[in-house]
Short mmCIF file of N, CA and C in Angstrom, two decimals:
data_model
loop_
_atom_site.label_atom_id
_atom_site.label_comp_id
_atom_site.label_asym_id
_atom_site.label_seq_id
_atom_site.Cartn_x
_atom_site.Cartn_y
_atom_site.Cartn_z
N UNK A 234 16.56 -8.13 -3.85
CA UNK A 234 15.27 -7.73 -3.31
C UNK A 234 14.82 -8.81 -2.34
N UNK A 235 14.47 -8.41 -1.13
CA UNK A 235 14.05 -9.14 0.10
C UNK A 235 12.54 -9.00 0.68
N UNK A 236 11.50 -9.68 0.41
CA UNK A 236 10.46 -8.98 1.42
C UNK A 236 10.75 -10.04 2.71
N UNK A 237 10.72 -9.10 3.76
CA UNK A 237 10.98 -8.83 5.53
C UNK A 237 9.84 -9.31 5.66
N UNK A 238 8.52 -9.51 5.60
CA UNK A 238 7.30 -10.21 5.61
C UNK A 238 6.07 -9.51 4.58
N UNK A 239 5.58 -10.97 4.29
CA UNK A 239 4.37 -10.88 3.55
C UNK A 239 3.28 -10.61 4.48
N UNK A 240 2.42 -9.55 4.70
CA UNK A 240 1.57 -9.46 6.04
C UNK A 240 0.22 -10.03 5.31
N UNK A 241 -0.01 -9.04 4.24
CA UNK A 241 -1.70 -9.51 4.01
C UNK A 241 -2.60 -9.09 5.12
N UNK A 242 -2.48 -7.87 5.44
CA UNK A 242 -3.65 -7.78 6.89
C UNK A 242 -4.16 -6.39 6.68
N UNK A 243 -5.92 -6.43 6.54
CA UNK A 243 -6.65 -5.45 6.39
C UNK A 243 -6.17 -4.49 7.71
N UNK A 244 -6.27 -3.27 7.38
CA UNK A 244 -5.96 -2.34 8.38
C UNK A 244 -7.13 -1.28 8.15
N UNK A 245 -7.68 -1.28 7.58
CA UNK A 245 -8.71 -0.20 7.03
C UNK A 245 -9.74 -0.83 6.02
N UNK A 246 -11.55 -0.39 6.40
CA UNK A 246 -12.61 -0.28 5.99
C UNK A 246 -13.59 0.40 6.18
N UNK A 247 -13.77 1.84 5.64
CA UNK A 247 -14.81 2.60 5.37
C UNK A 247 -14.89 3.74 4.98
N UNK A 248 -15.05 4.94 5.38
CA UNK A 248 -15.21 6.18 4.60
C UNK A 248 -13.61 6.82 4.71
N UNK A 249 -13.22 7.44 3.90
CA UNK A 249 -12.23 8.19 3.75
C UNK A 249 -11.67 9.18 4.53
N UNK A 250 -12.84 9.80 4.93
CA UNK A 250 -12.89 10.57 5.87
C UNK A 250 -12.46 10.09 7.11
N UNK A 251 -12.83 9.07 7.68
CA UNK A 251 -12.74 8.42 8.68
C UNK A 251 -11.43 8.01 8.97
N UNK A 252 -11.12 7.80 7.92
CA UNK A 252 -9.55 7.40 7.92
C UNK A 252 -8.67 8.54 8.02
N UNK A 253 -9.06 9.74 7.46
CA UNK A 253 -8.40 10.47 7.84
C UNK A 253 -8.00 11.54 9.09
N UNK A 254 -9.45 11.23 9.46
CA UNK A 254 -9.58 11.91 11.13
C UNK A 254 -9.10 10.78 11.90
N UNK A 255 -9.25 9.75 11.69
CA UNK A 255 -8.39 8.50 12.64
C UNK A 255 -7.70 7.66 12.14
N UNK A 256 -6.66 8.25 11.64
CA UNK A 256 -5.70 7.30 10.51
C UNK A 256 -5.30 5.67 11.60
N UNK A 257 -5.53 4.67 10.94
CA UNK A 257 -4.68 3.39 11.67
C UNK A 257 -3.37 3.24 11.87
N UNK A 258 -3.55 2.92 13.22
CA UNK A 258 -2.08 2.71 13.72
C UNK A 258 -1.70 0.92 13.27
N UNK A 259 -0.77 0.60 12.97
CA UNK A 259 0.35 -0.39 12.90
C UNK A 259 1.50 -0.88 13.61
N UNK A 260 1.31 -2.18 13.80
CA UNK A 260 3.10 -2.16 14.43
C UNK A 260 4.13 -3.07 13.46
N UNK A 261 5.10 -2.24 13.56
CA UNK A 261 5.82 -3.12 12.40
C UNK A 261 7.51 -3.43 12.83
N UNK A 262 8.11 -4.18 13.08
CA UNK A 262 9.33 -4.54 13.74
C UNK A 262 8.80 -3.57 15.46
N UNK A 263 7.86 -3.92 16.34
CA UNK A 263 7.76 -3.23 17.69
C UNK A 263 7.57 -1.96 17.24
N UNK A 264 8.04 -0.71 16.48
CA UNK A 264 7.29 -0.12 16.35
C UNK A 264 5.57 0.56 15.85
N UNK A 265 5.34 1.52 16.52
CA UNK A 265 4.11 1.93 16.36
C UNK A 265 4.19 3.06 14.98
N UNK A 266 3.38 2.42 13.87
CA UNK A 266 3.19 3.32 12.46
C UNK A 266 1.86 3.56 12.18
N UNK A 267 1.56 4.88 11.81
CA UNK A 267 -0.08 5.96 11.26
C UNK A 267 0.71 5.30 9.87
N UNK A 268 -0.41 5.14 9.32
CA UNK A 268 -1.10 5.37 8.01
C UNK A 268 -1.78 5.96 8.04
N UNK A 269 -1.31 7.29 7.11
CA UNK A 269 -2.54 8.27 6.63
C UNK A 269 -2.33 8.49 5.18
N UNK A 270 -3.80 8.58 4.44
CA UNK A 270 -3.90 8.16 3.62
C UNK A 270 -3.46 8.89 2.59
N UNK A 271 -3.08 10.32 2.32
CA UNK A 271 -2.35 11.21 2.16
C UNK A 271 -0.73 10.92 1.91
N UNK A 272 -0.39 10.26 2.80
CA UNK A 272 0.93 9.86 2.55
C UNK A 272 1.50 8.94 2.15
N UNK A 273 0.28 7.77 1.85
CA UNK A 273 0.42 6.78 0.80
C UNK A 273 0.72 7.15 -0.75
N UNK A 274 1.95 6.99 -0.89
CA UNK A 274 2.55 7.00 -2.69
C UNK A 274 1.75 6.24 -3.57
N UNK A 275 2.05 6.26 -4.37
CA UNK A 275 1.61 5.17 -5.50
C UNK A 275 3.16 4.51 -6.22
N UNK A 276 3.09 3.03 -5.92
CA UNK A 276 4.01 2.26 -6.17
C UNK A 276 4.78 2.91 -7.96
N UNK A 277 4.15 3.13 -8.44
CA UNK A 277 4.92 3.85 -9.51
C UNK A 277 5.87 5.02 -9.44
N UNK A 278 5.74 5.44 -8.10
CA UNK A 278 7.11 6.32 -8.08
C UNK A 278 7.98 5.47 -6.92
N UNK A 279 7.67 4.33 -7.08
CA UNK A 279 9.05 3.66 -5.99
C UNK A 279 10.44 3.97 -6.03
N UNK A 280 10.60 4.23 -7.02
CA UNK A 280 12.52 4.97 -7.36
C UNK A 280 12.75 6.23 -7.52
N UNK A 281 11.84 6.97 -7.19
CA UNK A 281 12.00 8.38 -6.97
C UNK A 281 13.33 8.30 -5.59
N UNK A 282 12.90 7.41 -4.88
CA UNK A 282 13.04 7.59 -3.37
C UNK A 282 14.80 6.82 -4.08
N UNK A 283 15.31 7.01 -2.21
CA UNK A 283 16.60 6.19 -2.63
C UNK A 283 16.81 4.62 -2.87
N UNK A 284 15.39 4.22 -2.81
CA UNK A 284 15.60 2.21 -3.38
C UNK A 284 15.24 1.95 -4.73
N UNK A 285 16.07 0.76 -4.78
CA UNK A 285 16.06 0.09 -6.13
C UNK A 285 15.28 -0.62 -6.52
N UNK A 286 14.20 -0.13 -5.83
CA UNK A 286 13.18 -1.62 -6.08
C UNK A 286 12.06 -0.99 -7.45
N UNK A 287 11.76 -1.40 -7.69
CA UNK A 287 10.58 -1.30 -9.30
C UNK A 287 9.53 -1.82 -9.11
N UNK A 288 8.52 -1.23 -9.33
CA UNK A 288 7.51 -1.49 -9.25
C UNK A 288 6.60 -2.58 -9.58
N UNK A 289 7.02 -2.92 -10.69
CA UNK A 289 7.09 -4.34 -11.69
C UNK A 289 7.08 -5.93 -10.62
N UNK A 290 8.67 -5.35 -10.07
CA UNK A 290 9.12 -6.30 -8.94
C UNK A 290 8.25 -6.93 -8.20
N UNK A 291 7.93 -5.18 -7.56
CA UNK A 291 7.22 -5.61 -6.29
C UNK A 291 5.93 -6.43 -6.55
N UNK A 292 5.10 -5.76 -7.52
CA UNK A 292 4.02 -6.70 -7.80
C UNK A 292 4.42 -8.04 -8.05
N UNK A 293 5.22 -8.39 -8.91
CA UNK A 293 5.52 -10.02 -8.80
C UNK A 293 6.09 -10.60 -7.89
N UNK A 294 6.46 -10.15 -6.97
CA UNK A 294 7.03 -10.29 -5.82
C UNK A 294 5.85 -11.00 -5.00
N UNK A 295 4.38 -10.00 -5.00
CA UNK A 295 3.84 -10.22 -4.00
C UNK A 295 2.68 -11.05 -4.95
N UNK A 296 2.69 -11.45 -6.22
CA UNK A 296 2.04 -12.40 -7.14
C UNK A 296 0.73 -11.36 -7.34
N UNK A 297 0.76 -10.47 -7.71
CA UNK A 297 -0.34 -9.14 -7.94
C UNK A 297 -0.04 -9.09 -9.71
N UNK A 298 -1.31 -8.88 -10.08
CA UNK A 298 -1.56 -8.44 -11.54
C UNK A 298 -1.03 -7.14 -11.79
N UNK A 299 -0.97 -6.60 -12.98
CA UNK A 299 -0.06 -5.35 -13.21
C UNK A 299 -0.96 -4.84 -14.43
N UNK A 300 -1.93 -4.48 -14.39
CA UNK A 300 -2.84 -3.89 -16.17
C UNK A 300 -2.51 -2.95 -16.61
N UNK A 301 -3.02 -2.48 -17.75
CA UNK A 301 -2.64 -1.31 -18.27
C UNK A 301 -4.15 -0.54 -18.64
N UNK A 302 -3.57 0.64 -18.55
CA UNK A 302 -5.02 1.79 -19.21
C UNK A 302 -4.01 2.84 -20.28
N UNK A 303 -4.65 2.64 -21.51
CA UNK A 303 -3.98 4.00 -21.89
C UNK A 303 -1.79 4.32 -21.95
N UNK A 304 -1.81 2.38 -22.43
CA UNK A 304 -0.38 2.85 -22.36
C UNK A 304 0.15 2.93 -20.65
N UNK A 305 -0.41 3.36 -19.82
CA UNK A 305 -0.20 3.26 -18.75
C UNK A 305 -0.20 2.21 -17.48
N UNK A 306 1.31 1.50 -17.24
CA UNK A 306 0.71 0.86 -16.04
C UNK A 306 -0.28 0.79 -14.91
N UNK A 307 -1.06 0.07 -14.28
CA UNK A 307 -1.91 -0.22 -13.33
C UNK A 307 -1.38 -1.12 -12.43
N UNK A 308 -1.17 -1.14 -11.35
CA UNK A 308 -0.44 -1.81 -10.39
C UNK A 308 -1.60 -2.50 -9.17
N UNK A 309 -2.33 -3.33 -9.68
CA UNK A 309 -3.05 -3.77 -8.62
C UNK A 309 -3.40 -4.16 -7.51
N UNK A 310 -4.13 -3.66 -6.46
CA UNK A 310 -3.95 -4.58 -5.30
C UNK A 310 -4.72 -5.62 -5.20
N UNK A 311 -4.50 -6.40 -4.07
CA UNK A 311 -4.90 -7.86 -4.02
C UNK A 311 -6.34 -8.09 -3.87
N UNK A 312 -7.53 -6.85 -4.09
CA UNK A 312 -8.67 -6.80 -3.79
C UNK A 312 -9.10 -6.09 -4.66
N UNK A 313 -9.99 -6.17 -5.72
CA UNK A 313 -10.49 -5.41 -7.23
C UNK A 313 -10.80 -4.36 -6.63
N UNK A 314 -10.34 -3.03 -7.41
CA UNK A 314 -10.95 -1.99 -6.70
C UNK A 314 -9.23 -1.04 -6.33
N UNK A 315 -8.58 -1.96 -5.93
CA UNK A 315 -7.19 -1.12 -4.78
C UNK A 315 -5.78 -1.72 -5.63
N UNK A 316 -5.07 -0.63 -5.45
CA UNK A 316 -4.03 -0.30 -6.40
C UNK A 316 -2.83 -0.07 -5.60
N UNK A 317 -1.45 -0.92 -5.82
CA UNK A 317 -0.78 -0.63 -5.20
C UNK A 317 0.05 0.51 -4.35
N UNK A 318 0.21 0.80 -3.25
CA UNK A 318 0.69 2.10 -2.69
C UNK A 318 2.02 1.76 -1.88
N UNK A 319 2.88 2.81 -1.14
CA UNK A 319 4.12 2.46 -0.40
C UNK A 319 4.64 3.42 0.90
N UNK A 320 4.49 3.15 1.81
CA UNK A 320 4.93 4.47 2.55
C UNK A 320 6.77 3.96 3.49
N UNK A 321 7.25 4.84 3.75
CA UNK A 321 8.65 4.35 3.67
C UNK A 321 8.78 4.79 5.25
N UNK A 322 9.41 3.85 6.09
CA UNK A 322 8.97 3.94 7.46
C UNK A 322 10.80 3.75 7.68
N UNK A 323 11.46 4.72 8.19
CA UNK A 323 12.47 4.11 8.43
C UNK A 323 13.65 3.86 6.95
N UNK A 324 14.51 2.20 7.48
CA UNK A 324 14.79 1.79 6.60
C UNK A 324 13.98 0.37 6.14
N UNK A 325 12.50 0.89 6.30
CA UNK A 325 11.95 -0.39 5.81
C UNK A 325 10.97 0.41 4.61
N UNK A 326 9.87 -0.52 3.79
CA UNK A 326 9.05 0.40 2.77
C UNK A 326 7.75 -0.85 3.27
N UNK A 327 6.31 -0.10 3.14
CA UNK A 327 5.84 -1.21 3.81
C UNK A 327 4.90 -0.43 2.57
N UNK A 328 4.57 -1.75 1.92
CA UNK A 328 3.07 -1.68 0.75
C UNK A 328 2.16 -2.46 1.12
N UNK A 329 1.29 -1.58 0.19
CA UNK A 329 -0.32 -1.12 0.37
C UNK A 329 -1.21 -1.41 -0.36
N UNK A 330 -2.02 -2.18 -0.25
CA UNK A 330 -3.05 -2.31 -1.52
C UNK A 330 -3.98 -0.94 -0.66
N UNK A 331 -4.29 -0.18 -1.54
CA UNK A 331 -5.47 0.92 -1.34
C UNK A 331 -6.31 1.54 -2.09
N UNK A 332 -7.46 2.06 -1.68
CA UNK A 332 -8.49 2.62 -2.89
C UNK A 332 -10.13 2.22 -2.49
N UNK A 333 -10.69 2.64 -3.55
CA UNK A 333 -12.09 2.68 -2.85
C UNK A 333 -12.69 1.13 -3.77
N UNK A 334 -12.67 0.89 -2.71
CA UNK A 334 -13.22 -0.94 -3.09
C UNK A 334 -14.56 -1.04 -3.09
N UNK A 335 -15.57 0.04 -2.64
CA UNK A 335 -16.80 -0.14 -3.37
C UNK A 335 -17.54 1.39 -3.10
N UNK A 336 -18.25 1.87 -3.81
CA UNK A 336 -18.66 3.38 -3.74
C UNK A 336 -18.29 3.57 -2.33
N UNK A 337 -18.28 5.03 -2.02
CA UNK A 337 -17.49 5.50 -0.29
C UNK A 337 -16.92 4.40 0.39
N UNK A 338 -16.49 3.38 0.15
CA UNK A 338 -15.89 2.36 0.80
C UNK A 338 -14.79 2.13 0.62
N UNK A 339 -13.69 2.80 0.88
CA UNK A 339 -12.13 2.85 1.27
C UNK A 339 -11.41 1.72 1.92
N UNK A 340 -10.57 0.69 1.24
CA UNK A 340 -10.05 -0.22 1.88
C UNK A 340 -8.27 0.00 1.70
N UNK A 341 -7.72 -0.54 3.21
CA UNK A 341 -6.08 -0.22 3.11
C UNK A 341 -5.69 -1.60 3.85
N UNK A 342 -5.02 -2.77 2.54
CA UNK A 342 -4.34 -3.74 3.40
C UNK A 342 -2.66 -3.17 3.12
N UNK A 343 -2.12 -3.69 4.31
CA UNK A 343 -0.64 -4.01 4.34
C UNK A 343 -0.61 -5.27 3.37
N UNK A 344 0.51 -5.39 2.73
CA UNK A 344 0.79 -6.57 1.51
C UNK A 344 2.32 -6.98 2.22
N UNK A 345 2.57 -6.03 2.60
CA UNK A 345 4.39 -6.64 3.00
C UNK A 345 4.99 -5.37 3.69
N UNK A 346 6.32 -5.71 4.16
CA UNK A 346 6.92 -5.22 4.86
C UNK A 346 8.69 -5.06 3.94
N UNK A 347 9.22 -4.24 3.46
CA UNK A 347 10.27 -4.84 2.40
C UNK A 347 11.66 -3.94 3.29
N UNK A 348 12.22 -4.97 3.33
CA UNK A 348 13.90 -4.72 3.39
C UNK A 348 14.47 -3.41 2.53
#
């Protein structure tokens, strides 16, 4: 397991909506990437897809807490409130802390860029 870069860079703050009528653009290796928020996974199905990476990983990877509710993992993002996500660009996977970080207030950082 390789992360390609640790970004850490807010890309999104405010209504949901907003994000979805003007999803943020990204550039990631020169290309140009939408995030829309819709097509953000939730890091718990990371091996659905064809990589080997685990979810577990990635959070310790990127030094993120991991809680539980109910028997159930919680995969946190780096901002209380936002929960890890993944969208797969290519042959790269680029995660997401996302979620509503304070009533109608929708936040989406990039956390990394992974090999």
């Amino acid at each position: 397991m390789k992360t390609v870069s640790k970004r850490q860079e807010k890309i999104f703050d405010g209504q949901y909506e907003e994000m979805e009528r003007k999803p943020p653009e990204i550039e990631v290796d020169g290309v140009e990437v939408t995030v829309r928020p819709g097509e953000l996974k939730s890091i718990e199905n990371i091996q659905q897809g064809t990589t080997t990476y685990r979810p577990e990983d990635v959070s310790a990877m990127l030094g993120l807490k991991v809680g539980s509710f109910d028997g159930v993992n919680i995969y946190k993002g780096s901002k209380p409130g936002l929960e890890l996500h993944y969208q797969c660009v290519g042959d790269r996977i680029l995660v997401f802390s996302f979620g509503e970080f304070q009533p109608d207030r929708f936040v989406c950082r990039l956390e990394a860029v992974l090999d």
